[in-house]
CSV table of C-alpha atoms and ligand atoms in Angstrom, one decimal:
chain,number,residue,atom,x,y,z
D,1,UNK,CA,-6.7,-61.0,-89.1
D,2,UNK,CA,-8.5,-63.3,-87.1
D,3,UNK,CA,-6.6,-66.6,-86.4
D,4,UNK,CA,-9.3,-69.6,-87.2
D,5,UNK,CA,-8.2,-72.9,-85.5
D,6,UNK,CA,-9.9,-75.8,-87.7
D,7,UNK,CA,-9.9,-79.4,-85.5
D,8,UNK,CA,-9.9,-82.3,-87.6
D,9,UNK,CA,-8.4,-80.5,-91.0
D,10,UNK,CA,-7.5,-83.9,-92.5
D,11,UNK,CA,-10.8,-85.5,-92.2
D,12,UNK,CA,-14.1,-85.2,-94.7
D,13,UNK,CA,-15.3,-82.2,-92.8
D,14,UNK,CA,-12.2,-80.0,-91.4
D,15,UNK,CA,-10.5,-80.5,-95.2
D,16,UNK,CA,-13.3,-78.3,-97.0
D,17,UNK,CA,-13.4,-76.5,-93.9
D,18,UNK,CA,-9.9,-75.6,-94.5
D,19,UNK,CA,-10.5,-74.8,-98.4
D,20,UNK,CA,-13.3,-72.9,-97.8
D,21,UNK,CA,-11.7,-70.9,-94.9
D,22,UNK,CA,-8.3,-70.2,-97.6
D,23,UNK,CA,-10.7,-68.1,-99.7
D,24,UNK,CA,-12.5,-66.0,-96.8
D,25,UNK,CA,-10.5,-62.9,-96.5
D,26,UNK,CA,-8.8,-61.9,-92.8
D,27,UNK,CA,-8.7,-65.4,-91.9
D,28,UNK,CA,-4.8,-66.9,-90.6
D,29,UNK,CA,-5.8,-70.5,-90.3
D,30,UNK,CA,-4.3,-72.8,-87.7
D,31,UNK,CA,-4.0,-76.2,-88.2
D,32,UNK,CA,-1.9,-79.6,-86.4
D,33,UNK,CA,-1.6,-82.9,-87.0
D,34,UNK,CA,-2.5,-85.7,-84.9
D,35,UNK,CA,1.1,-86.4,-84.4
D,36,UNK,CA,1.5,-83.1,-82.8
D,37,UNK,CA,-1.8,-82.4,-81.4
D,38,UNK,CA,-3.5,-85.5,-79.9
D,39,UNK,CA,-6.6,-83.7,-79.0
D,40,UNK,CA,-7.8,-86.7,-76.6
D,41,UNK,CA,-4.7,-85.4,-74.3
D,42,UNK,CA,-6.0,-82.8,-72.4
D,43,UNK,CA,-3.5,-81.2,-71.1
D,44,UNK,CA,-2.0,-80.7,-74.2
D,45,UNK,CA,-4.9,-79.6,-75.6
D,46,UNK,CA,-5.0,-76.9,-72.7
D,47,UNK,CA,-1.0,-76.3,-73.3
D,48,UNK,CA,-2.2,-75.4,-77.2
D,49,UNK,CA,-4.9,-72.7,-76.5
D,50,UNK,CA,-3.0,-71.1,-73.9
D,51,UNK,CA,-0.4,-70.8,-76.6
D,52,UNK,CA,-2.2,-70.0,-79.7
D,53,UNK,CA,-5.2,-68.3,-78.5
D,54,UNK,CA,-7.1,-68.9,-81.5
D,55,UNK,CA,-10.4,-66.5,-81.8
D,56,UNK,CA,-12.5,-68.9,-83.6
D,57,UNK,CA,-12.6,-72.6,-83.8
D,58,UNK,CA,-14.6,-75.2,-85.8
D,59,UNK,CA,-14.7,-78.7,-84.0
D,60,UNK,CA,-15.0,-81.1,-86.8
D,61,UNK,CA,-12.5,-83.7,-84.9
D,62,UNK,CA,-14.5,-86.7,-84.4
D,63,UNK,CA,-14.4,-90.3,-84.5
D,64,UNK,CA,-17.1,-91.5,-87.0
D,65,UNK,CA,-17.8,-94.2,-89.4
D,66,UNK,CA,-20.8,-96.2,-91.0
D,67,UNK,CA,-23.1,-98.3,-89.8
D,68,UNK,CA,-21.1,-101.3,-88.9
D,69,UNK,CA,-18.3,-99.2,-87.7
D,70,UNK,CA,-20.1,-97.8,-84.9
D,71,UNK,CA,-21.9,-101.4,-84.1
D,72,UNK,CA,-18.0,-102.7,-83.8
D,73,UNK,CA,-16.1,-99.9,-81.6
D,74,UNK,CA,-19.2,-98.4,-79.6
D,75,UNK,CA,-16.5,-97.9,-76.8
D,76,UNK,CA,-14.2,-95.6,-79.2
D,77,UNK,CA,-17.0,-94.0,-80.7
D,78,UNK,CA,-18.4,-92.9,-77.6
D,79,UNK,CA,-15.0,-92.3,-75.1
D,80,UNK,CA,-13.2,-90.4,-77.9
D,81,UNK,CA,-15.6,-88.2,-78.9
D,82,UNK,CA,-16.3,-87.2,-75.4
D,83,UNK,CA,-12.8,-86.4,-75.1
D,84,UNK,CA,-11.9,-84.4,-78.0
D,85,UNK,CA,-15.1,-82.6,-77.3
D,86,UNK,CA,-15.1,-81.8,-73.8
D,87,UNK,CA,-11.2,-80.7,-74.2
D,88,UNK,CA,-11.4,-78.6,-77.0
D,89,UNK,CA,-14.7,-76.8,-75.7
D,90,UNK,CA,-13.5,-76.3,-72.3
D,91,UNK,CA,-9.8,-75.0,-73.6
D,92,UNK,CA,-11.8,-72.6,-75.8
D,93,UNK,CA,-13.6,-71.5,-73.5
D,94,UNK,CA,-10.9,-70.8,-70.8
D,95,UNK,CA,-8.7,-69.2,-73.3
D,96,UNK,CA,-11.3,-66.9,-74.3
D,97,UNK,CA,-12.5,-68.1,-78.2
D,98,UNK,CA,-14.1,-65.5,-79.5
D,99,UNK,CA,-16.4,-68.2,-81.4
D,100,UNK,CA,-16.9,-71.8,-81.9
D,101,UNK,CA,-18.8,-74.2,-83.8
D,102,UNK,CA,-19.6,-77.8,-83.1
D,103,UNK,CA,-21.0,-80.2,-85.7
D,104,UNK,CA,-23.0,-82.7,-84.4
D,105,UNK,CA,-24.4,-85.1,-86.6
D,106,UNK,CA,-28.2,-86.2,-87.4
D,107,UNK,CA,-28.3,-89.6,-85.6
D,108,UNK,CA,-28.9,-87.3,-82.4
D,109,UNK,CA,-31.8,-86.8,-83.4
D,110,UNK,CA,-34.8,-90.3,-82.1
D,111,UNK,CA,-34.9,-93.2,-84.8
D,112,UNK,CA,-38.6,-92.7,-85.3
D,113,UNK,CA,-38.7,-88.8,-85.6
D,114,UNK,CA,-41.1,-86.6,-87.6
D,115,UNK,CA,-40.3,-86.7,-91.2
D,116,UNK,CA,-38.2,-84.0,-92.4
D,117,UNK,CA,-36.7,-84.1,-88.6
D,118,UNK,CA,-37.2,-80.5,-87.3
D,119,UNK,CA,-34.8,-79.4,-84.7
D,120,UNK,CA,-37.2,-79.1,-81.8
D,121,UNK,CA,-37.3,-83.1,-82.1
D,122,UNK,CA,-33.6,-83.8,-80.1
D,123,UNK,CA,-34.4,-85.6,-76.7
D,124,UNK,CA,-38.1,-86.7,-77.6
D,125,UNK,CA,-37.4,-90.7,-78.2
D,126,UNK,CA,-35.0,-93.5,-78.3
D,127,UNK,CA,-32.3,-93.5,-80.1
D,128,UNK,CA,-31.2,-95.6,-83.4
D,129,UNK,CA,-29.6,-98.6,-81.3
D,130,UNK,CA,-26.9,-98.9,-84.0
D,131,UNK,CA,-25.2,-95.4,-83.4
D,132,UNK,CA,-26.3,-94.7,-79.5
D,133,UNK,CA,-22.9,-94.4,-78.2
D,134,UNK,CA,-22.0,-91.9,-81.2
D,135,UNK,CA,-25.2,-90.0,-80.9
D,136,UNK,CA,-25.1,-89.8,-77.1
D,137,UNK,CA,-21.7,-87.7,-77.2
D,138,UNK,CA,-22.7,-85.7,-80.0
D,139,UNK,CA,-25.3,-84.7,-77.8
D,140,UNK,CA,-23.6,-84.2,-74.9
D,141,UNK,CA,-20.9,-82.0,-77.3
D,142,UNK,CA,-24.4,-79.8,-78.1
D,143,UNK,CA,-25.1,-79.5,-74.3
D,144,UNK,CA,-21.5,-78.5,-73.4
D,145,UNK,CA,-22.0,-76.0,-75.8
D,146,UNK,CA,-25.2,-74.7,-74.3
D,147,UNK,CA,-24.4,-75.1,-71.2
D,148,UNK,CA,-20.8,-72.7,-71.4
D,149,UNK,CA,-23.0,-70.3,-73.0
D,150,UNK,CA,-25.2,-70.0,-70.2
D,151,UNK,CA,-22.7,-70.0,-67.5
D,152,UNK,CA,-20.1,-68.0,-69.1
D,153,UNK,CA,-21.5,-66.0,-71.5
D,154,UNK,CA,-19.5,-67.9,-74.6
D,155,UNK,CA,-20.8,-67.7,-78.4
D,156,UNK,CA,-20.6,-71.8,-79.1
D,157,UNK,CA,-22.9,-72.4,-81.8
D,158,UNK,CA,-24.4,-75.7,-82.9
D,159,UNK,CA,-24.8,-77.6,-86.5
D,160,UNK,CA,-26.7,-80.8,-87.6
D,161,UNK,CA,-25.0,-82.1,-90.7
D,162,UNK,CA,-26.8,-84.6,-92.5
D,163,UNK,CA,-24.9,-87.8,-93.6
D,164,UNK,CA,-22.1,-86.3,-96.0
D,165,UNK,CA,-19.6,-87.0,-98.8
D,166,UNK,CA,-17.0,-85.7,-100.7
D,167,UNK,CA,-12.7,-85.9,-101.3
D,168,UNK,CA,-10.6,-87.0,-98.3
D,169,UNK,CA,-13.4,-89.3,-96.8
D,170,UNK,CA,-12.7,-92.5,-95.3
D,171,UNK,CA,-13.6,-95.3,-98.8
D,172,UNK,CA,-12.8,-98.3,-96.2
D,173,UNK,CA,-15.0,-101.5,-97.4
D,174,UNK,CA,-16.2,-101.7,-93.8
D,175,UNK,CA,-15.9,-99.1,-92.1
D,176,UNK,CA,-17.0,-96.4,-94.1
D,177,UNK,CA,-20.4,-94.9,-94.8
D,178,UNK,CA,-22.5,-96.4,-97.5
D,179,UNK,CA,-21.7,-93.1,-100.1
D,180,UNK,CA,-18.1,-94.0,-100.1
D,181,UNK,CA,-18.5,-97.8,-99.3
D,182,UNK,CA,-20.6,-98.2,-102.9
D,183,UNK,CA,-18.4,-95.8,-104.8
D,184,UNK,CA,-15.1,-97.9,-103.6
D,185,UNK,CA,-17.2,-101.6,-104.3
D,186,UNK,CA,-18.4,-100.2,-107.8
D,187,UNK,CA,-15.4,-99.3,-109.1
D,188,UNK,CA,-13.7,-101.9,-108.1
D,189,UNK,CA,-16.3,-104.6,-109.5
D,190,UNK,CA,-15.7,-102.8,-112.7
D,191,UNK,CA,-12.2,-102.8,-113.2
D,192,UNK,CA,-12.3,-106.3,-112.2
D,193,UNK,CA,-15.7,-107.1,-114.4
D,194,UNK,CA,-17.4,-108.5,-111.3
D,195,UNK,CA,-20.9,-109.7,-112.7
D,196,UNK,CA,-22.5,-108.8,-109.1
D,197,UNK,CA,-21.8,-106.0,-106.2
D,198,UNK,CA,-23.2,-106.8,-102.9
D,199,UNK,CA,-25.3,-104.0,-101.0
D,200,UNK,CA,-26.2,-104.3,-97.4
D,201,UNK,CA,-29.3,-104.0,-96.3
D,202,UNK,CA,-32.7,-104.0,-98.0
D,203,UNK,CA,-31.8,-101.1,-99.6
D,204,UNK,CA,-35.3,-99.6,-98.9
D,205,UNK,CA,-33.8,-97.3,-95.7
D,206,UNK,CA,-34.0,-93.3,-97.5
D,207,UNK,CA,-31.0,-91.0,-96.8
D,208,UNK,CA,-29.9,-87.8,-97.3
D,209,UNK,CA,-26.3,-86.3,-98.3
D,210,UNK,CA,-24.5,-83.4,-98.9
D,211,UNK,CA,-21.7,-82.5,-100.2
D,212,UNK,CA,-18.9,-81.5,-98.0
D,213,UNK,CA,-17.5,-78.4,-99.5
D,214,UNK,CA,-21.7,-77.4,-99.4
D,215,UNK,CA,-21.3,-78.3,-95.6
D,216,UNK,CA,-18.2,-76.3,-95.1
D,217,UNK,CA,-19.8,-73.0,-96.6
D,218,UNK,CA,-23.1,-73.8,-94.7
D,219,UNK,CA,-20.7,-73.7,-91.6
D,220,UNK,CA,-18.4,-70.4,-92.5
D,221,UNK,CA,-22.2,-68.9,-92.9
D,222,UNK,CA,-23.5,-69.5,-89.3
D,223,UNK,CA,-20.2,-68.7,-87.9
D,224,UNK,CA,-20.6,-65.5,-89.5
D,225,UNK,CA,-24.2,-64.7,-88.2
D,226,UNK,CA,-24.1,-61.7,-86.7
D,227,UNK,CA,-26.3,-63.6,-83.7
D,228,UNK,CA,-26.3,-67.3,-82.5
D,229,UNK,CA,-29.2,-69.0,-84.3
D,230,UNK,CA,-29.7,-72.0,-82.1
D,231,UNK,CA,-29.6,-75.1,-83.5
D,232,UNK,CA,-29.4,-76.0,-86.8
D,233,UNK,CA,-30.0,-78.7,-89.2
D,234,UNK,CA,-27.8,-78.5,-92.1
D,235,UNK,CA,-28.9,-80.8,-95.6
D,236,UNK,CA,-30.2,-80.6,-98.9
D,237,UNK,CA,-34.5,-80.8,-97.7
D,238,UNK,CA,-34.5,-84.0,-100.3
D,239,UNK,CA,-33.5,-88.1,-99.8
D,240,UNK,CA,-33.3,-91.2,-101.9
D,241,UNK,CA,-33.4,-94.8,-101.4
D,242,UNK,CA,-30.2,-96.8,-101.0
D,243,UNK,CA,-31.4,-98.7,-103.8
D,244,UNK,CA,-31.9,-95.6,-105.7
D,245,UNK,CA,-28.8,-94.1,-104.9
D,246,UNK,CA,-26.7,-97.7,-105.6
D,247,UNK,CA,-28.3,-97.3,-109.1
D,248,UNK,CA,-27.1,-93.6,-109.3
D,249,UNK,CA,-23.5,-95.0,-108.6
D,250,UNK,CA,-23.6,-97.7,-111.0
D,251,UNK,CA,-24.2,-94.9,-113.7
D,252,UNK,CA,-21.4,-92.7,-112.5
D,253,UNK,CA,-18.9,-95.2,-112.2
D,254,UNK,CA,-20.0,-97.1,-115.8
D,255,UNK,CA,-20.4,-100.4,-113.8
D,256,UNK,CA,-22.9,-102.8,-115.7
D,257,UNK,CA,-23.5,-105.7,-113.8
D,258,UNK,CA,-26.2,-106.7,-110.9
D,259,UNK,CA,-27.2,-105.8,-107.9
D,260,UNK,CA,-27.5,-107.9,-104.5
D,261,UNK,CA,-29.1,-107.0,-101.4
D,262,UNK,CA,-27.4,-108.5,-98.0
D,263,UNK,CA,-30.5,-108.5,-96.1
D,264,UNK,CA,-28.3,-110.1,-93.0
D,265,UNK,CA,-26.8,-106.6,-92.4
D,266,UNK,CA,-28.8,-103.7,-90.5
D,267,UNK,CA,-30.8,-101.5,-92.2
D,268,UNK,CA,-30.3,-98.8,-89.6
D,269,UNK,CA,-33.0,-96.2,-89.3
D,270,UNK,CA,-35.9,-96.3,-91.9
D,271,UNK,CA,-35.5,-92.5,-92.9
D,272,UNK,CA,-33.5,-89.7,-91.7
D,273,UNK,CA,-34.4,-86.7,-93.9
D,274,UNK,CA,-33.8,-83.4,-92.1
D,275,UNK,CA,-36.3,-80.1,-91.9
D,276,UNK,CA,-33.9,-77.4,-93.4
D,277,UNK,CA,-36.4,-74.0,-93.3
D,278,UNK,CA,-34.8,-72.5,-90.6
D,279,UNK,CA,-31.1,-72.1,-91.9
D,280,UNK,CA,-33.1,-71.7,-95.4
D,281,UNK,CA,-34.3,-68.7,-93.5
D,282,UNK,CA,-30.6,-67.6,-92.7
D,283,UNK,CA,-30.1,-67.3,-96.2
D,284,UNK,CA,-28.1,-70.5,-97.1
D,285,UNK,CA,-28.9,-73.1,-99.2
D,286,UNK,CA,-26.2,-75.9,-101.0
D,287,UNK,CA,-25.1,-75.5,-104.4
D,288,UNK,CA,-24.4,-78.9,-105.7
D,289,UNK,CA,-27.2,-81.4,-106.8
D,290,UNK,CA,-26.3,-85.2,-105.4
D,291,UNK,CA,-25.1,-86.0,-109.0
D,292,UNK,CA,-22.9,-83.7,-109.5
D,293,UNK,CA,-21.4,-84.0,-106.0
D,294,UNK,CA,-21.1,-87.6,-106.6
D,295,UNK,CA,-19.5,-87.3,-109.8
D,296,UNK,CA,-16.5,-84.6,-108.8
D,297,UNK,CA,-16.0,-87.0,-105.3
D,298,UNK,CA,-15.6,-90.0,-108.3
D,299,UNK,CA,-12.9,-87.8,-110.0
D,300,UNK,CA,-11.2,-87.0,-106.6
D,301,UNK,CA,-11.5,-90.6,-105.9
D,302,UNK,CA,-9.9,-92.1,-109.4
D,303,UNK,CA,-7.2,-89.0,-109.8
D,304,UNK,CA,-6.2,-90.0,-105.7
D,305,UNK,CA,-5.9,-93.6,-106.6
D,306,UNK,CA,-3.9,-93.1,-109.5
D,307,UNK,CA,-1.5,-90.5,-107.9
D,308,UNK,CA,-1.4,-93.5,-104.7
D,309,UNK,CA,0.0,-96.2,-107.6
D,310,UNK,CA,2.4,-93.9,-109.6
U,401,GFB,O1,-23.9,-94.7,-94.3
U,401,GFB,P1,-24.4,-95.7,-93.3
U,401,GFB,O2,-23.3,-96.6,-92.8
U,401,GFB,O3,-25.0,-95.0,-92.1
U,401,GFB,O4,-25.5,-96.6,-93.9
U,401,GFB,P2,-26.3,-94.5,-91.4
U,401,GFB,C1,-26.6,-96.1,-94.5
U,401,GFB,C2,-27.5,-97.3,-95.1
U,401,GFB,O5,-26.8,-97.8,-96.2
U,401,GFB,C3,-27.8,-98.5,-94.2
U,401,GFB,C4,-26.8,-99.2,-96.2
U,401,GFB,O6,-29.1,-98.9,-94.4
U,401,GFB,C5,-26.8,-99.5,-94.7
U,401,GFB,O7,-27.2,-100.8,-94.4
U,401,GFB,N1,-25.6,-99.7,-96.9
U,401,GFB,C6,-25.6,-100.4,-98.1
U,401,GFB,C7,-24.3,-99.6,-96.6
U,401,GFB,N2,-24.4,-100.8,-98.4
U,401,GFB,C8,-23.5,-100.3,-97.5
U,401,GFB,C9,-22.1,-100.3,-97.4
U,401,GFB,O8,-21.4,-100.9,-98.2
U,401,GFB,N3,-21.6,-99.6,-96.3
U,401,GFB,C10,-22.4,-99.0,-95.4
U,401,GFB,N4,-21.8,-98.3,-94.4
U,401,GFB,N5,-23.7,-98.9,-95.5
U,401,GFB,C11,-24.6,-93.5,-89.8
U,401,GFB,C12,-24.3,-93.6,-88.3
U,401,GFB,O9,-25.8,-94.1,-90.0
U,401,GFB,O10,-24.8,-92.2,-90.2
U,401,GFB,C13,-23.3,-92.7,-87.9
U,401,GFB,O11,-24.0,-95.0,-88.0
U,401,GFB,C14,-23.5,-91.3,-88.4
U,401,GFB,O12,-23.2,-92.7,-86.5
U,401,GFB,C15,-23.8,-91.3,-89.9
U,401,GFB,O13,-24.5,-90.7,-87.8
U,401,GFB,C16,-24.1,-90.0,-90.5
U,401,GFB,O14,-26.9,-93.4,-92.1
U,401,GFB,O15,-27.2,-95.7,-91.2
């Protein structure tokens, strides 16, 4: 048995982490709660691998959010990512993980890159002003990683998620990202026959999203790789328009009123679609189409609510 410590198993990404990892056979999985792991202590964090000695780890503990999230605590988006990066890596590394793997996220990547973004694009222009502090650390996170493989000889291997979605995310008006954000505004303009749902931005800006329990086995797969691949991106290869994927809501949910377009809030980067060919290569591609995704998060999200109200 191999004892798998997932960081973050509440959250978006460590919860389909942690249903993903319950169906891979000789896996003993090791979760804690905040409440008794707070992994931006670190001596306790040190205190925990000297105990558990885990021999794999996947570092999805972060602190993220949408777009005006990250514009209104760049402080906590940079200092506590930092922390519960840069303890978890170094107690991995001193306790002797066998493997770990850090997400990153696609905002490291510079706001005007090469459309898809290829991997070899990291560190070759400014950053998207509206998520610098976030992007920064996820990049330093990446060079930790790097770095403790060069000096120690550790296997820490690196993922680019594209934006995601799925059960367990954050639906919070204004902090959340836009996925969740429209889902939560839709249905509640429904319910409540609202003749209009506001949408921030210009709508034009193209994203792209996966689905979380397609990240989580896009994750267990390059853990598994019999060799470090370098970097990877991980996403579908295809975007929409936030207009075009407001509209997509609007079917799912059955909501039948207008649309209105905040132009006062920030668009963010025009396009952030990612160059997936060389985890394609690896043999891994996502099985859910953005519809479907959207439709079993809707479920999730309806069947959660109701159980919060009985
Ligand atoms: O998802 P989102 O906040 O993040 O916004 P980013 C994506 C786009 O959707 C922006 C628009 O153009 C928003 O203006 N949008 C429309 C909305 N309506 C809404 C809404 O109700 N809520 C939100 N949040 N957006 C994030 C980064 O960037 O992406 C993070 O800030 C992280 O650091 C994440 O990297 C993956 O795609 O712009």
């Amino acid at each position: 048995m191999k004892r798998v410590f997932v960081a973050g198993h509440r959250g978006l990404v460590g919860s389909a982490l942690v249903r993903r990892l319950s169906r891979e056979p000789g896996v003993e999985l090791l979760t804690l709660t905040r409440e008794r792991l707070d992994l931006t202590e670190q001596a306790a964090v040190r205190d925990f691998f000297e105990r558990e000695r885990p021999d794999q780890v996947y570092l999805a503990a972060a602190k993220v959010g949408g777009i005006h999230a990250n514009a209104t605590y760049p402080a906590e988006f940079i200092q506590d990512n930092l922390d519960i990066q840069n303890h978890v890596i170094q107690g991995a590394s001193r306790s002797g993980v066998e493997r770990l793997l850090f997400l990153g996220s696609s905002c490291i990547y510079p706001r005007l890159s090469p459309q898809p973004i290829p991997e070899s694009a990291l560190l070759t222009g400014p950053l998207e002003p509206t998520n610098q502090p976030y992007a920064l650390a996820k990049i330093a996170g990446l060079e930790l990683c790097r770095s403790y493989n060069r000096q120690y000889g550790t296997d820490f291997r690196c993922v680019m998620p594209t934006n995601l979605f799925g059960p367990h995310d954050n639906f919070d008006l204004d902090t959340s990202h836009v996925l969740p954000a429209l889902m939560h505004r839709f249905h509640q303009a429904t319910r409540q026959n609202a003749p209009t749902v506001t949408v921030w931005g210009s709508g034009a800006p193209r994203r792209e999203f996966l689905h979380s329990d397609d990240l989580a086995d896009a994750c267990v797969h390059v853990m598994n790789l019999p060799e470090d691949p370098g970097l990877l991106n991980i996403g579908t290869g295809q975007d929409l328009t936030i207009a075009e994927l407001a509209e997509m809501m609007c079917e799912v949910v059955g909501y039948q009123g207008d649309l209105r377009f905040d132009r006062s809030r920030p668009d963010g980067p025009p396009q952030k679609l990612l160059d997936v060919s060389r985890i394609s290569a690896t043999g891994w591609r996502p099985r859910r189409s953005l519809r479907e995704g959207i439709e079993q998060t809707y479920q999730w999200f309806r069947d959660t609510e109701l159980a919060g109200r009985s």
